[in-house]
PDB file of C-alpha atoms in Angstrom:
ATOM      1  CA  MET A  57       0.000   0.000   0.000  1.00 43.00           C
ATOM      2  CA  ASP A  58       1.324   3.278  -1.045  1.00 43.00           C
ATOM      3  CA  GLU A  59       2.366   5.609   1.815  1.00 44.00           C
ATOM      4  CA  ILE A  60       0.767   9.037   1.792  1.00 40.00           C
ATOM      5  CA  ARG A  61       3.168  11.873   2.793  1.00 45.00           C
ATOM      6  CA  THR A  62       2.313  15.359   3.926  1.00 42.00           C
ATOM      7  CA  SER A  63       4.267  18.022   2.168  1.00 44.00           C
ATOM      8  CA  SER A  64       6.607  19.911   4.470  1.00 45.00           C
ATOM      9  CA  SER A  65       7.310  22.720   2.020  1.00 46.00           C
ATOM     10  CA  PRO A  66       6.633  26.076   3.674  1.00 49.00           C
ATOM     11  CA  THR A  67       3.970  28.406   2.422  1.00 46.00           C
ATOM     12  CA  LEU A  68       5.640  31.578   1.159  1.00 46.00           C
ATOM     13  CA  ASP A  69       4.159  34.988   0.996  1.00 49.00           C
ATOM     14  CA  ASP A  70       4.617  37.348  -1.980  1.00 48.00           C
ATOM     15  CA  ASP A  71       7.780  38.808  -0.440  1.00 49.00           C
ATOM     16  CA  GLY A  72       9.225  35.363   0.275  1.00 47.00           C
ATOM     17  CA  SER A  73       8.449  35.242   3.984  1.00 49.00           C
ATOM     18  CA  ASP A  74       7.221  32.139   5.682  1.00 49.00           C
ATOM     19  CA  VAL A  75       3.498  32.643   6.347  1.00 43.00           C
ATOM     20  CA  SER A  76       3.054  29.341   8.107  1.00 44.00           C
ATOM     21  CA  ARG A  77       5.710  30.184  10.659  1.00 47.00           C
ATOM     22  CA  ASP A  78       4.118  33.513  11.366  1.00 46.00           C
ATOM     23  CA  LEU A  79       0.774  31.854  11.817  1.00 40.00           C
ATOM     24  CA  ALA A  80       2.227  29.260  14.126  1.00 44.00           C
ATOM     25  CA  ASP A  81       3.908  31.743  16.483  1.00 49.00           C
ATOM     26  CA  GLY A  82       1.004  34.212  16.304  1.00 49.00           C
ATOM     27  CA  THR A  83       3.046  37.120  14.895  1.00 50.00           C
ATOM     28  CA  GLY A  84       1.416  37.228  11.532  1.00 51.00           C
ATOM     29  CA  PRO A  85      -2.100  38.319  10.608  1.00 50.00           C
ATOM     30  CA  ALA A  86      -4.961  35.956  11.308  1.00 47.00           C
ATOM     31  CA  ASP A  87      -5.872  35.637   7.661  1.00 50.00           C
ATOM     32  CA  GLY A  88      -2.318  35.024   6.635  1.00 48.00           C
ATOM     33  CA  ILE A  89      -2.263  38.163   4.481  1.00 50.00           C
ATOM     34  CA  ARG A  90       0.220  40.855   5.357  1.00 51.00           C
ATOM     35  CA  GLY A  91      -0.695  44.469   5.020  1.00 49.00           C
ATOM     36  CA  PRO A  92       1.632  47.080   3.594  1.00 50.00           C
ATOM     37  CA  ALA A  93       4.803  47.742   5.547  1.00 48.00           C
ATOM     38  CA  GLU A  94       4.269  50.155   8.468  1.00 49.00           C
ATOM     39  CA  PRO A  95       6.643  53.090   8.982  1.00 47.00           C
ATOM     40  CA  ALA A  96       9.369  52.653  11.508  1.00 47.00           C
ATOM     41  CA  ALA A  97       8.391  53.522  15.050  1.00 45.00           C
ATOM     42  CA  ASP A  98      11.378  55.789  15.562  1.00 50.00           C
ATOM     43  CA  ALA A  99      10.591  58.168  12.653  1.00 48.00           C
ATOM     44  CA  PRO A 100       8.769  60.766  14.806  1.00 53.00           C
ATOM     45  CA  ALA A 101      11.690  60.860  17.247  1.00 55.00           C
ATOM     46  CA  GLY A 102      14.070  61.569  14.356  1.00 57.00           C
ATOM     47  CA  ARG A 103      11.982  64.534  13.230  1.00 58.00           C
ATOM     48  CA  ASP A 104      11.953  65.931  16.778  1.00 60.00           C
ATOM     49  CA  ARG A 105      15.733  65.802  16.949  1.00 63.00           C
ATOM     50  CA  THR A 106      16.039  67.624  13.632  1.00 62.00           C
ATOM     51  CA  GLN A 107      13.655  70.351  14.745  1.00 63.00           C
ATOM     52  CA  ARG A 108      15.492  70.815  18.053  1.00 66.00           C
ATOM     53  CA  SER A 109      18.846  71.109  16.249  1.00 63.00           C
ATOM     54  CA  ALA A 110      17.441  73.762  13.928  1.00 61.00           C
ATOM     55  CA  ALA A 111      16.058  75.726  16.884  1.00 61.00           C
ATOM     56  CA  VAL A 112      19.402  75.642  18.720  1.00 54.00           C
ATOM     57  CA  LEU A 113      21.244  76.804  15.604  1.00 57.00           C
ATOM     58  CA  ALA A 114      18.810  79.684  15.124  1.00 58.00           C
ATOM     59  CA  THR A 115      19.289  80.719  18.766  1.00 58.00           C
ATOM     60  CA  LEU A 116      23.088  80.673  18.416  1.00 56.00           C
ATOM     61  CA  ILE A 117      22.857  82.911  15.361  1.00 61.00           C
ATOM     62  CA  ALA A 118      20.328  85.322  16.858  1.00 55.00           C
ATOM     63  CA  LEU A 119      22.113  85.818  20.210  1.00 53.00           C
ATOM     64  CA  PRO A 120      25.239  87.655  18.904  1.00 56.00           C
ATOM     65  CA  VAL A 121      23.068  89.831  16.661  1.00 52.00           C
ATOM     66  CA  THR A 122      20.880  90.796  19.636  1.00 58.00           C
ATOM     67  CA  LEU A 123      23.926  91.624  21.743  1.00 55.00           C
ATOM     68  CA  LEU A 124      25.414  93.769  18.966  1.00 55.00           C
ATOM     69  CA  VAL A 125      22.182  95.724  18.545  1.00 53.00           C
ATOM     70  CA  GLY A 126      22.024  96.320  22.303  1.00 56.00           C
ATOM     71  CA  VAL A 127      25.631  97.582  22.444  1.00 48.00           C
ATOM     72  CA  LEU A 128      25.049  99.984  19.544  1.00 57.00           C
ATOM     73  CA  ALA A 129      21.849 101.302  21.113  1.00 54.00           C
ATOM     74  CA  PHE A 130      23.594 101.853  24.463  1.00 49.00           C
ATOM     75  CA  ALA A 131      26.485 103.669  22.808  1.00 51.00           C
ATOM     76  CA  LYS A 132      24.069 105.936  20.948  1.00 52.00           C
ATOM     77  CA  LEU A 133      22.074 106.801  24.061  1.00 46.00           C
ATOM     78  CA  SER A 134      25.098 107.291  26.348  1.00 47.00           C
ATOM     79  CA  PRO A 135      25.995 110.977  26.876  1.00 47.00           C
ATOM     80  CA  ALA A 136      29.244 112.173  25.373  1.00 47.00           C
ATOM     81  CA  GLU A 137      32.188 112.520  27.710  1.00 46.00           C
ATOM     82  CA  PRO A 138      32.538 116.055  29.055  1.00 43.00           C
ATOM     83  CA  GLY A 139      35.468 118.047  27.755  1.00 45.00           C
ATOM     84  CA  ALA A 140      38.476 118.646  29.890  1.00 46.00           C
ATOM     85  CA  ALA A 141      37.923 121.365  32.454  1.00 46.00           C
ATOM     86  CA  PRO A 142      39.782 124.580  31.615  1.00 46.00           C
ATOM     87  CA  SER A 143      42.808 125.286  33.701  1.00 45.00           C
ATOM     88  CA  PRO A 144      42.443 127.929  36.441  1.00 43.00           C
ATOM     89  CA  SER A 145      45.054 130.144  34.749  1.00 41.00           C
ATOM     90  CA  ALA A 146      42.889 130.313  31.603  1.00 39.00           C
ATOM     91  CA  THR A 147      39.688 131.349  33.374  1.00 40.00           C
ATOM     92  CA  THR A 148      40.734 133.251  36.510  1.00 52.00           C
ATOM     93  CA  ALA A 149      41.393 136.943  35.853  1.00 61.00           C
ATOM     94  CA  ARG A 150      43.682 138.985  38.078  1.00 66.00           C
ATOM     95  CA  VAL A 151      41.623 140.667  40.822  1.00 78.00           C
ATOM     96  CA  GLN A 152      42.168 144.425  40.549  1.00 86.00           C
ATOM     97  CA  SER A 153      41.038 147.385  42.598  1.00 91.00           C
ATOM     98  CA  THR A 154      39.418 150.328  40.827  1.00 90.00           C
ATOM     99  CA  ALA A 155      40.099 152.838  43.612  1.00 95.00           C
ATOM    100  CA  PRO A 156      42.239 155.915  42.761  1.00 97.00           C
ATOM    101  CA  VAL A 157      45.980 155.437  43.191  1.00 98.00           C
ATOM    102  CA  GLU A 158      47.731 158.043  45.340  1.00 97.00           C
ATOM    103  CA  MET A 159      50.368 159.911  43.324  1.00 97.00           C
ATOM    104  CA  ALA A 160      52.156 163.262  43.645  1.00 96.00           C
ATOM    105  CA  ALA A 161      51.767 165.910  40.979  1.00 96.00           C
ATOM    106  CA  PRO A 162      54.593 168.487  41.098  1.00 94.00           C
ATOM    107  CA  ALA A 163      54.101 171.701  39.154  1.00 95.00           C
ATOM    108  CA  LEU A 164      55.526 171.571  35.631  1.00 96.00           C
ATOM    109  CA  ALA A 165      56.805 174.262  33.336  1.00 96.00           C
ATOM    110  CA  ALA A 166      54.879 174.851  30.136  1.00 97.00           C
ATOM    111  CA  ARG A 167      57.037 172.710  27.880  1.00 96.00           C
ATOM    112  CA  PRO A 168      57.189 169.633  30.141  1.00 97.00           C
ATOM    113  CA  ALA A 169      53.460 169.944  30.822  1.00 97.00           C
ATOM    114  CA  THR A 170      52.755 169.885  27.096  1.00 97.00           C
ATOM    115  CA  VAL A 171      55.011 166.873  26.569  1.00 97.00           C
ATOM    116  CA  CYS A 172      53.404 164.998  29.470  1.00 98.00           C
ATOM    117  CA  ARG A 173      49.885 165.608  28.122  1.00 98.00           C
ATOM    118  CA  ALA A 174      51.027 164.200  24.790  1.00 98.00           C
ATOM    119  CA  LEU A 175      52.449 161.135  26.544  1.00 98.00           C
ATOM    120  CA  LEU A 176      49.280 160.504  28.564  1.00 98.00           C
ATOM    121  CA  SER A 177      47.230 160.581  25.371  1.00 97.00           C
ATOM    122  CA  GLN A 178      49.403 157.802  23.914  1.00 97.00           C
ATOM    123  CA  LEU A 179      49.437 155.461  26.908  1.00 98.00           C
ATOM    124  CA  PRO A 180      47.322 152.313  26.467  1.00 96.00           C
ATOM    125  CA  GLN A 181      44.158 151.591  28.438  1.00 96.00           C
ATOM    126  CA  SER A 182      45.836 148.487  29.834  1.00 96.00           C
ATOM    127  CA  ILE A 183      49.372 147.181  30.167  1.00 96.00           C
ATOM    128  CA  ARG A 184      49.327 143.442  29.558  1.00 93.00           C
ATOM    129  CA  ASP A 185      46.549 142.296  31.951  1.00 93.00           C
ATOM    130  CA  LEU A 186      46.602 145.415  34.146  1.00 96.00           C
ATOM    131  CA  ASN A 187      43.723 147.834  33.622  1.00 96.00           C
ATOM    132  CA  GLN A 188      44.214 151.567  33.968  1.00 97.00           C
ATOM    133  CA  ARG A 189      43.058 153.132  37.251  1.00 97.00           C
ATOM    134  CA  PRO A 190      42.333 156.725  38.270  1.00 97.00           C
ATOM    135  CA  VAL A 191      44.960 158.735  40.195  1.00 98.00           C
ATOM    136  CA  THR A 192      44.488 161.125  43.118  1.00 98.00           C
ATOM    137  CA  ALA A 193      46.432 163.974  41.492  1.00 97.00           C
ATOM    138  CA  GLY A 194      47.821 165.071  38.126  1.00 97.00           C
ATOM    139  CA  PRO A 195      45.866 162.935  35.630  1.00 97.00           C
ATOM    140  CA  GLU A 196      47.531 165.000  32.882  1.00 97.00           C
ATOM    141  CA  GLN A 197      50.952 163.735  33.952  1.00 98.00           C
ATOM    142  CA  ASN A 198      50.339 160.527  35.948  1.00 98.00           C
ATOM    143  CA  ALA A 199      48.875 157.117  35.148  1.00 98.00           C
ATOM    144  CA  ALA A 200      48.372 153.917  37.139  1.00 98.00           C
ATOM    145  CA  TYR A 201      47.585 150.317  36.239  1.00 98.00           C
ATOM    146  CA  GLY A 202      46.500 147.223  38.141  1.00 97.00           C
ATOM    147  CA  ASP A 203      46.631 146.216  41.780  1.00 96.00           C
ATOM    148  CA  PRO A 204      49.202 146.577  43.255  1.00 96.00           C
ATOM    149  CA  ALA A 205      49.575 149.664  41.112  1.00 97.00           C
ATOM    150  CA  LEU A 206      52.155 150.027  38.380  1.00 98.00           C
ATOM    151  CA  THR A 207      52.620 153.805  37.941  1.00 98.00           C
ATOM    152  CA  VAL A 208      53.867 156.145  35.208  1.00 98.00           C
ATOM    153  CA  ALA A 209      54.969 159.659  36.302  1.00 98.00           C
ATOM    154  CA  CYS A 210      55.945 162.269  33.730  1.00 98.00           C
ATOM    155  CA  GLY A 211      57.989 165.425  34.378  1.00 95.00           C
ATOM    156  CA  GLY A 212      60.263 164.238  37.194  1.00 85.00           C
ATOM    157  CA  THR A 213      63.991 164.738  37.594  1.00 86.00           C
ATOM    158  CA  GLU A 214      66.480 162.571  35.769  1.00 85.00           C
ATOM    159  CA  PRO A 215      68.563 160.407  38.115  1.00 86.00           C
ATOM    160  CA  THR A 216      72.266 160.902  38.624  1.00 89.00           C
ATOM    161  CA  PHE A 217      74.374 157.743  38.598  1.00 89.00           C
ATOM    162  CA  PRO A 218      77.925 156.578  37.907  1.00 89.00           C
ATOM    163  CA  ALA A 219      78.907 156.106  34.282  1.00 85.00           C
ATOM    164  CA  THR A 220      79.531 152.441  35.050  1.00 88.00           C
ATOM    165  CA  ASP A 221      75.901 151.800  35.999  1.00 91.00           C
ATOM    166  CA  GLU A 222      73.850 149.572  33.803  1.00 92.00           C
ATOM    167  CA  VAL A 223      71.234 151.092  31.491  1.00 94.00           C
ATOM    168  CA  TRP A 224      68.545 149.200  29.611  1.00 94.00           C
ATOM    169  CA  ARG A 225      67.334 150.034  26.125  1.00 94.00           C
ATOM    170  CA  VAL A 226      63.738 148.915  25.551  1.00 96.00           C
ATOM    171  CA  ASN A 227      61.888 149.652  22.300  1.00 95.00           C
ATOM    172  CA  GLY A 228      64.136 152.625  21.539  1.00 94.00           C
ATOM    173  CA  VAL A 229      64.000 154.126  25.046  1.00 96.00           C
ATOM    174  CA  CYS A 230      66.934 154.081  27.497  1.00 96.00           C
ATOM    175  CA  TRP A 231      66.097 153.361  31.155  1.00 96.00           C
ATOM    176  CA  HIS A 232      68.185 153.473  34.305  1.00 95.00           C
ATOM    177  CA  PRO A 233      67.077 150.774  36.813  1.00 95.00           C
ATOM    178  CA  ALA A 234      67.002 151.136  40.591  1.00 95.00           C
ATOM    179  CA  GLU A 235      65.441 149.322  43.523  1.00 93.00           C
ATOM    180  CA  GLN A 236      63.216 151.257  45.931  1.00 92.00           C
ATOM    181  CA  GLY A 237      61.455 149.289  48.665  1.00 92.00           C
ATOM    182  CA  ASP A 238      59.276 146.620  47.079  1.00 93.00           C
ATOM    183  CA  SER A 239      59.422 148.101  43.578  1.00 96.00           C
ATOM    184  CA  ALA A 240      61.732 148.292  40.594  1.00 96.00           C
ATOM    185  CA  VAL A 241      62.045 151.903  39.452  1.00 96.00           C
ATOM    186  CA  LEU A 242      62.973 152.678  35.847  1.00 97.00           C
ATOM    187  CA  THR A 243      63.684 156.291  34.773  1.00 97.00           C
ATOM    188  CA  THR A 244      64.351 157.502  31.258  1.00 97.00           C
ATOM    189  CA  VAL A 245      67.803 159.058  30.632  1.00 95.00           C
ATOM    190  CA  ASP A 246      67.538 159.908  26.935  1.00 95.00           C
ATOM    191  CA  ARG A 247      64.380 162.085  26.783  1.00 96.00           C
ATOM    192  CA  GLU A 248      63.644 165.786  26.853  1.00 95.00           C
ATOM    193  CA  THR A 249      61.371 165.224  29.854  1.00 96.00           C
ATOM    194  CA  ALA A 250      62.058 162.410  32.305  1.00 97.00           C
ATOM    195  CA  ILE A 251      59.473 159.636  32.813  1.00 97.00           C
ATOM    196  CA  THR A 252      59.539 157.318  35.800  1.00 97.00           C
ATOM    197  CA  LEU A 253      58.019 153.837  35.728  1.00 97.00           C
ATOM    198  CA  ARG A 254      57.500 152.116  39.084  1.00 97.00           C
ATOM    199  CA  ILE A 255      56.859 148.352  38.879  1.00 97.00           C
ATOM    200  CA  PRO A 256      55.891 146.330  42.002  1.00 97.00           C
ATOM    201  CA  ARG A 257      58.285 143.475  42.661  1.00 94.00           C
ATOM    202  CA  SER A 258      55.409 140.978  42.408  1.00 94.00           C
ATOM    203  CA  TYR A 259      55.346 141.727  38.672  1.00 95.00           C
ATOM    204  CA  GLU A 260      58.371 139.815  37.498  1.00 88.00           C
ATOM    205  CA  GLN A 261      60.573 140.727  34.523  1.00 90.00           C
ATOM    206  CA  PRO A 262      60.182 144.536  34.648  1.00 90.00           C
ATOM    207  CA  LEU A 263      61.430 145.061  31.098  1.00 91.00           C
ATOM    208  CA  GLN A 264      58.335 143.343  29.734  1.00 93.00           C
ATOM    209  CA  TRP A 265      56.150 145.882  31.550  1.00 95.00           C
ATOM    210  CA  ALA A 266      58.295 148.744  30.235  1.00 96.00           C
ATOM    211  CA  SER A 267      57.805 147.756  26.599  1.00 95.00           C
ATOM    212  CA  PRO A 268      54.318 149.295  25.968  1.00 96.00           C
ATOM    213  CA  VAL A 269      55.278 152.445  27.907  1.00 97.00           C
ATOM    214  CA  SER A 270      58.422 152.785  25.789  1.00 97.00           C
ATOM    215  CA  SER A 271      56.345 152.655  22.612  1.00 96.00           C
ATOM    216  CA  ALA A 272      54.153 155.514  23.889  1.00 98.00           C
ATOM    217  CA  ILE A 273      57.256 157.542  24.852  1.00 98.00           C
ATOM    218  CA  VAL A 274      58.818 157.171  21.403  1.00 97.00           C
ATOM    219  CA  ALA A 275      55.554 158.425  19.847  1.00 97.00           C
ATOM    220  CA  SER A 276      55.235 161.526  22.075  1.00 97.00           C
ATOM    221  CA  VAL A 277      58.404 162.511  23.969  1.00 97.00           C
ATOM    222  CA  PRO A 278      61.412 163.821  21.991  1.00 96.00           C
ATOM    223  CA  SER A 279      64.881 162.548  22.867  1.00 94.00           C
ATOM    224  CA  GLY A 280      67.323 164.991  24.466  1.00 90.00           C
ATOM    225  CA  GLY A 281      69.463 165.760  27.472  1.00 83.00           C
ATOM    226  CA  ASP A 282      72.816 164.280  28.357  1.00 85.00           C
ATOM    227  CA  ILE A 283      72.392 160.809  26.887  1.00 87.00           C
ATOM    228  CA  PRO A 284      74.684 158.173  28.444  1.00 86.00           C
ATOM    229  CA  SER A 285      77.149 156.503  26.102  1.00 82.00           C
ATOM    230  CA  GLY A 286      75.414 153.141  26.591  1.00 80.00           C
ATOM    231  CA  CYS A 287      72.218 154.610  25.150  1.00 86.00           C
ATOM    232  CA  ARG A 288      73.664 156.170  22.030  1.00 77.00           C
ATOM    233  CA  SER A 289      72.922 154.306  18.829  1.00 66.00           C
TER     234      SER A 289
END
């Protein structure tokens, strides 16, 4: 009697998978027909990671830009630095009295009086930073400037001094220097009428103060008298 055998060949699905095995272990579909392949379970997680990376990158790019804009805005709104304060010497004027300066006014002959009036008309309103002040006597022959007062007296007596004494020539005028108390006293020795300039010791370098007075003397007082050899040009 012929032996009947059961075929052991597996039943294959369209994609070559063993349907019978899937049915046996319960992993396949009940009807033995597979549906279309389902997307992988980790796909959504992959999209989340991509989105997070893009967000981080955008933040890294935006942060420096935001900081730069803030710095520029702060710099624009910040007040400018104040300029350097001026030095006291540039802004502080010398304090000067305007009270009349006491001066003597000896009587003058006609010619010296005329010469002195001409000189007073040529004197400046100020000598360097010293403003002219009124005098108590002889405004036609005396002038005063600043505080302590620098004075100009016209019509005095020429000094007598040894021939070896020093004389100073300033702007065409020859002066003989002397010290009297707290002042330097300069007297002309080459003019028809003598002019005496008294400069307080607190005003240093007396020749600088004599310069504007010398210019006025040259313009109004003729040369003359016994001119010392050191003053002859």
